[in-house]
Short mmCIF file of C-alpha atoms in Angstrom, two decimals:
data_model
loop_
_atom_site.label_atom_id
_atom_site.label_comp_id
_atom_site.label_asym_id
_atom_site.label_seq_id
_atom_site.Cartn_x
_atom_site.Cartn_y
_atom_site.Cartn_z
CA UNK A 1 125.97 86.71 122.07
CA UNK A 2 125.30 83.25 121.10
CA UNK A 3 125.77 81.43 117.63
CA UNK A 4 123.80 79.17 116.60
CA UNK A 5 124.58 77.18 113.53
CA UNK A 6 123.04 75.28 110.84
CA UNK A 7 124.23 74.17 107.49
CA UNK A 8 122.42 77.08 105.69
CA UNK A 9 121.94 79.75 108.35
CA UNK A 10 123.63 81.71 111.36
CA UNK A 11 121.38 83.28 114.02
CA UNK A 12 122.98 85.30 116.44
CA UNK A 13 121.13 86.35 119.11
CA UNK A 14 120.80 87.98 122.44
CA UNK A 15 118.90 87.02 125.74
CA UNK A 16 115.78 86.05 123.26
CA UNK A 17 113.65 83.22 123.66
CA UNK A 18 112.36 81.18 120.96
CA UNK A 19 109.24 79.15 121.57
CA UNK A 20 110.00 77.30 118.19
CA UNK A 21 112.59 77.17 115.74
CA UNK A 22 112.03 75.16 112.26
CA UNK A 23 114.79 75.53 109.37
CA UNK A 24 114.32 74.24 106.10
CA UNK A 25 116.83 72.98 103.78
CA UNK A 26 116.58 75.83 100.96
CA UNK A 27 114.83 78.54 102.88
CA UNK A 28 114.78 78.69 106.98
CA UNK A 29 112.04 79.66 108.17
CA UNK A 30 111.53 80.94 112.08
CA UNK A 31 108.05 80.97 114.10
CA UNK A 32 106.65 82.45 117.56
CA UNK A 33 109.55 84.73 117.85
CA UNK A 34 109.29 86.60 121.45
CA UNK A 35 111.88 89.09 121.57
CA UNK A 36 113.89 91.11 119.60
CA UNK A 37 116.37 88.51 117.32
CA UNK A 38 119.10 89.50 114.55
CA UNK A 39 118.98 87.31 111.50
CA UNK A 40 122.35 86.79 109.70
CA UNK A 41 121.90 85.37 105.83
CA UNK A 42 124.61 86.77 104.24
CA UNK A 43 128.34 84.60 103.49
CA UNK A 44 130.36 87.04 101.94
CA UNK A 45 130.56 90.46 103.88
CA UNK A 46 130.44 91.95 106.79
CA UNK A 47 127.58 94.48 106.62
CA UNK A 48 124.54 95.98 108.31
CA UNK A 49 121.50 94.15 106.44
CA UNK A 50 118.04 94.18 105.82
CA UNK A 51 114.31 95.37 108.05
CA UNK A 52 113.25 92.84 110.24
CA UNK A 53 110.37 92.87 112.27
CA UNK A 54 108.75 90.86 115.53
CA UNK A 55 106.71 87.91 113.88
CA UNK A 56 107.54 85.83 111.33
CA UNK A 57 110.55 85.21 109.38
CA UNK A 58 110.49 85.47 105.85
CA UNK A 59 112.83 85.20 103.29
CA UNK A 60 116.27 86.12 104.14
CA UNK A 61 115.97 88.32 107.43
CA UNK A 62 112.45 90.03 107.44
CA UNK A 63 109.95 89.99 110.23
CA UNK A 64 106.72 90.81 109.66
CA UNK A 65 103.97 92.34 112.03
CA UNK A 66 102.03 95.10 112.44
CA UNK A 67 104.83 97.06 114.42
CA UNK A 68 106.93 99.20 112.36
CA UNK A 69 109.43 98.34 114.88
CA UNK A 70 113.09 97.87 113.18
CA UNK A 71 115.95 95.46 114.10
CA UNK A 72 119.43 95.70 111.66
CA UNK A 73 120.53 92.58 111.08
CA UNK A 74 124.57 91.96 110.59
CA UNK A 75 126.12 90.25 108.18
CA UNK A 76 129.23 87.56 109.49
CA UNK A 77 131.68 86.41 107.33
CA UNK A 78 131.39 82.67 107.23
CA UNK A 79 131.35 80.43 104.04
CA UNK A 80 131.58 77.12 104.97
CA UNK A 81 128.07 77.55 106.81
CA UNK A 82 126.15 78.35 104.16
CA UNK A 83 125.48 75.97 100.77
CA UNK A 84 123.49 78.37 99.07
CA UNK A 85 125.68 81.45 99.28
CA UNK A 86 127.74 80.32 96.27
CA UNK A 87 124.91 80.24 94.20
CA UNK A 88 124.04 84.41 94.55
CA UNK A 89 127.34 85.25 93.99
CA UNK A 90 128.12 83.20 91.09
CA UNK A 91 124.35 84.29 89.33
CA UNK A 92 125.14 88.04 89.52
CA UNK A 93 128.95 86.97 88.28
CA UNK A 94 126.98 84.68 84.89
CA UNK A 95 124.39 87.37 84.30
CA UNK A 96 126.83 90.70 84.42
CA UNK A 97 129.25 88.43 82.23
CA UNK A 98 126.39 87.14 80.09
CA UNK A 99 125.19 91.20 79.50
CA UNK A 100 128.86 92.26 78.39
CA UNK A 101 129.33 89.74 76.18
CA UNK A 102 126.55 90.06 74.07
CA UNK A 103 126.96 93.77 74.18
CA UNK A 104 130.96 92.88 73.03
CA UNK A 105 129.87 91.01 70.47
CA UNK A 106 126.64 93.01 68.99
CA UNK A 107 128.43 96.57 69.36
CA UNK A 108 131.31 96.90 67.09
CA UNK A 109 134.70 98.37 68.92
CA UNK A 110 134.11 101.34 66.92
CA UNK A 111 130.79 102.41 68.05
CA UNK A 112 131.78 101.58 71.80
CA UNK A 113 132.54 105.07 72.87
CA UNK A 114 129.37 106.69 71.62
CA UNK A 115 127.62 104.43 74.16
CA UNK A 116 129.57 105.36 77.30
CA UNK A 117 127.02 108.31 78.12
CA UNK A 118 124.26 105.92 78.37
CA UNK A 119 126.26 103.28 80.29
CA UNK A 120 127.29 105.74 83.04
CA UNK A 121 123.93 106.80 83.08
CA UNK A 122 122.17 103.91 83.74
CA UNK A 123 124.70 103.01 86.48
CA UNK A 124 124.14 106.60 88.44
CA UNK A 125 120.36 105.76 88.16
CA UNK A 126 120.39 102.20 88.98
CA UNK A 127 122.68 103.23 91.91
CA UNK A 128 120.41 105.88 93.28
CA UNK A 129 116.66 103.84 92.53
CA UNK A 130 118.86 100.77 94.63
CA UNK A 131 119.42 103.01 97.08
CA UNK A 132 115.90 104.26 97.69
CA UNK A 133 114.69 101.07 97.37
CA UNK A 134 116.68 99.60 100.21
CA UNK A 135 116.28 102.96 101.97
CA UNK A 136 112.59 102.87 101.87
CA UNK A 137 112.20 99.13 102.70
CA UNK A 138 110.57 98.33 99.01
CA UNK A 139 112.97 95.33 98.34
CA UNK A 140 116.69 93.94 99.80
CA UNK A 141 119.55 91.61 98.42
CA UNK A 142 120.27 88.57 100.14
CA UNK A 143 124.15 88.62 98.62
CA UNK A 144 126.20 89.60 97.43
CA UNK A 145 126.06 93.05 99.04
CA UNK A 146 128.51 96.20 99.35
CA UNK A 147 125.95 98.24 102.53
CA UNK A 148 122.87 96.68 101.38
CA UNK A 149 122.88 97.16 97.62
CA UNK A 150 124.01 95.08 94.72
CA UNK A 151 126.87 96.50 93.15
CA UNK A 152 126.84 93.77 90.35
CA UNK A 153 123.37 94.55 89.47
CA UNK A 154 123.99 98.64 89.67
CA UNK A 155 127.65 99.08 87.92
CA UNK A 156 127.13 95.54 86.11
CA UNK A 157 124.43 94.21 84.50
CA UNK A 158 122.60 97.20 83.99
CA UNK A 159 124.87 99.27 81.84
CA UNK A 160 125.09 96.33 79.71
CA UNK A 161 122.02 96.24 79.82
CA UNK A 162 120.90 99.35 78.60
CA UNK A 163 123.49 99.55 75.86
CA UNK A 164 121.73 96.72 74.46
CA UNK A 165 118.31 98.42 75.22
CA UNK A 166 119.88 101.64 73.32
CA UNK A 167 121.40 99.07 70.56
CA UNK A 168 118.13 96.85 69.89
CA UNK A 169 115.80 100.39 70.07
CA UNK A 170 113.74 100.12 66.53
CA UNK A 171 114.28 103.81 66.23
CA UNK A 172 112.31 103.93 62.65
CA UNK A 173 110.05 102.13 63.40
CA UNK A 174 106.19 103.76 65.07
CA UNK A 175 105.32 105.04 67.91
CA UNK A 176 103.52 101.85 68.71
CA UNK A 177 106.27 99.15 67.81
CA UNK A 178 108.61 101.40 70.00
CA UNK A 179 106.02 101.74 73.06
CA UNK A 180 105.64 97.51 72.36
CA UNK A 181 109.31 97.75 72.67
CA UNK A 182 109.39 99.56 76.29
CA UNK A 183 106.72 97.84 77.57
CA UNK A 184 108.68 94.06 76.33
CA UNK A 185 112.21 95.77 78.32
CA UNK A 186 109.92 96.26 81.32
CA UNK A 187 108.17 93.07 81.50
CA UNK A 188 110.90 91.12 80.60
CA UNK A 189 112.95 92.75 83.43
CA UNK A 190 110.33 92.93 86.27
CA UNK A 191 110.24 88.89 85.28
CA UNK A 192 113.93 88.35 85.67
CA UNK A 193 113.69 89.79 88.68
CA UNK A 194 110.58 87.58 89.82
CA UNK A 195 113.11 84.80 89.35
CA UNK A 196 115.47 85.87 91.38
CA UNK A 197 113.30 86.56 94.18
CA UNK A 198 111.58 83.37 93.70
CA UNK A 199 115.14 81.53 94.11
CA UNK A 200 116.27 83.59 97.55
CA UNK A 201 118.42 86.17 95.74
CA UNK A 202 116.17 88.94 96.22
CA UNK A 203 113.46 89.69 98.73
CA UNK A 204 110.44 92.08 98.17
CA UNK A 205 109.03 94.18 101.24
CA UNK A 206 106.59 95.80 99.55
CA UNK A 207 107.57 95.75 96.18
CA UNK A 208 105.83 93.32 93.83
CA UNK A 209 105.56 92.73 89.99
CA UNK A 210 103.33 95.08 88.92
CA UNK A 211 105.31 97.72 90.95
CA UNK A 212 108.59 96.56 89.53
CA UNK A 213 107.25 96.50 85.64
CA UNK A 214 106.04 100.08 86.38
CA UNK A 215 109.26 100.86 87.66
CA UNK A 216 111.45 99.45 84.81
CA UNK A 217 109.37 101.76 82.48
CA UNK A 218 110.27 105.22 83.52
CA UNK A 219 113.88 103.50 83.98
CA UNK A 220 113.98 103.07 80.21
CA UNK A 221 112.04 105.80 79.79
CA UNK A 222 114.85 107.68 81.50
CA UNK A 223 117.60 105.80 79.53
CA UNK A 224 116.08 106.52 76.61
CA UNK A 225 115.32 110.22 77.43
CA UNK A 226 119.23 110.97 78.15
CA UNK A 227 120.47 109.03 75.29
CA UNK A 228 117.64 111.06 73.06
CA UNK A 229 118.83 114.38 74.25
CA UNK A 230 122.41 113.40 74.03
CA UNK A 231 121.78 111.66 70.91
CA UNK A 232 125.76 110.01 70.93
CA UNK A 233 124.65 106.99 69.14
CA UNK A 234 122.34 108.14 66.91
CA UNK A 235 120.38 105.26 66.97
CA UNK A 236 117.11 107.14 68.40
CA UNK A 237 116.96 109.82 65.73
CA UNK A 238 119.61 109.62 63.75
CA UNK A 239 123.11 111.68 63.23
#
């Protein structure tokens, strides 16, 4: 197997040809593949990654073509070669702290433990809608990774996330402030998440916007629903 190196990417490859191969400083960017190729975009650990496909390369390690034909990518442990590594890791490291602190701060220490139910919920059902959606080839992480999925995004920012969903919920309010409410969560999320495709953190196969706002509204719809039948904090209907 030969490695090939460049300041931003590793290719590792076997007996494959290349009739052309064009890197980019921010995202590479491979043409006329022949053969089968493994893409490696991943600094921190060493795990199996993301669909690719004979044709060409898009962000982070997917190939596209007609052929549903798959190729598992592996990740190799290498910092120094990539610049932009450092950057994914430290974003998922800003936003989970960012979440926690303003739930810290909003929640008072005595109202903490009413929310646990809701924060272990939303990290079991972040964990398993990651899971599918890696599994099913909807979207993948480009690092950091634990076997695909984003641990920081499952078990970190979105507990905090939907205490402060639960906290914020105008629970007196109408039917139509609160459905303004979901619909704000859901946008507002599905946009974050734009971003951090948009930077290299996150890759869509065929997820999109629209899919992902649709998505984020049965999650809080979900979030809402156990802390409603639960009803620990009291916020959605009172003690």
């Amino acid at each position: 197997m030969e490695i090939l190196e460049n300041n931003e990417l590793i290719i590792a490859r076997r007996e494959v040809n290349f009739d052309s191969i064009r890197l980019s400083r921010k995202m590479p960017e491979i043409t006329e593949v022949n053969r089968n190729i493994q893409i490696v975009f991943h600094p921190f650990f060493a795990v199996t990654y993301t669909r690719a496909r004979m044709g060409k390369y898009r962000q982070g390690g997917c190939f596209r073509q007609d052929s549903n034909e798959r190729i598992c990518a592996k990740g190799i442990f290498k910092l120094a070669v990539f610049k932009n590594g450092y950057s994914n890791f430290m974003a998922y490291i800003l936003a989970t702290a960012a979440f926690w602190v303003l739930f810290l701060l909003l929640v008072p220490g005595f109202e903490r433990p009413r929310y646990y139910p809701t924060l272990l919920f939303s990290a079991l059902l972040a964990l398993v809608a990651d899971l599918c959606g890696v599994v099913f080839d909807q979207w993948a992480y480009y690092g950091p990774v634990v076997g695909t999925i984003s641990l920081w995004s499952d078990l970190g920012i979105a507990p905090a996330e939907s205490g402060l969903f639960i906290y914020f919920f105008p629970g007196s309010a109408n039917w139509f402030i609160k459905i303004c409410y979901f619909i704000v969560w859901s946008v507002s999320n599905a946009a974050g998440e734009w971003f951090f495709v948009w930077v290299g953190w996150i890759g869509y196969d065929h997820w999109n916007p629209i899919r992902a706002t649709i998505f984020y509204i049965f999650y809080w719809s979900a979030v809402w629903a156990q802390e409603y039948w639960y009803n620990a904090t009291g916020r959605l209907k009172g003690r």
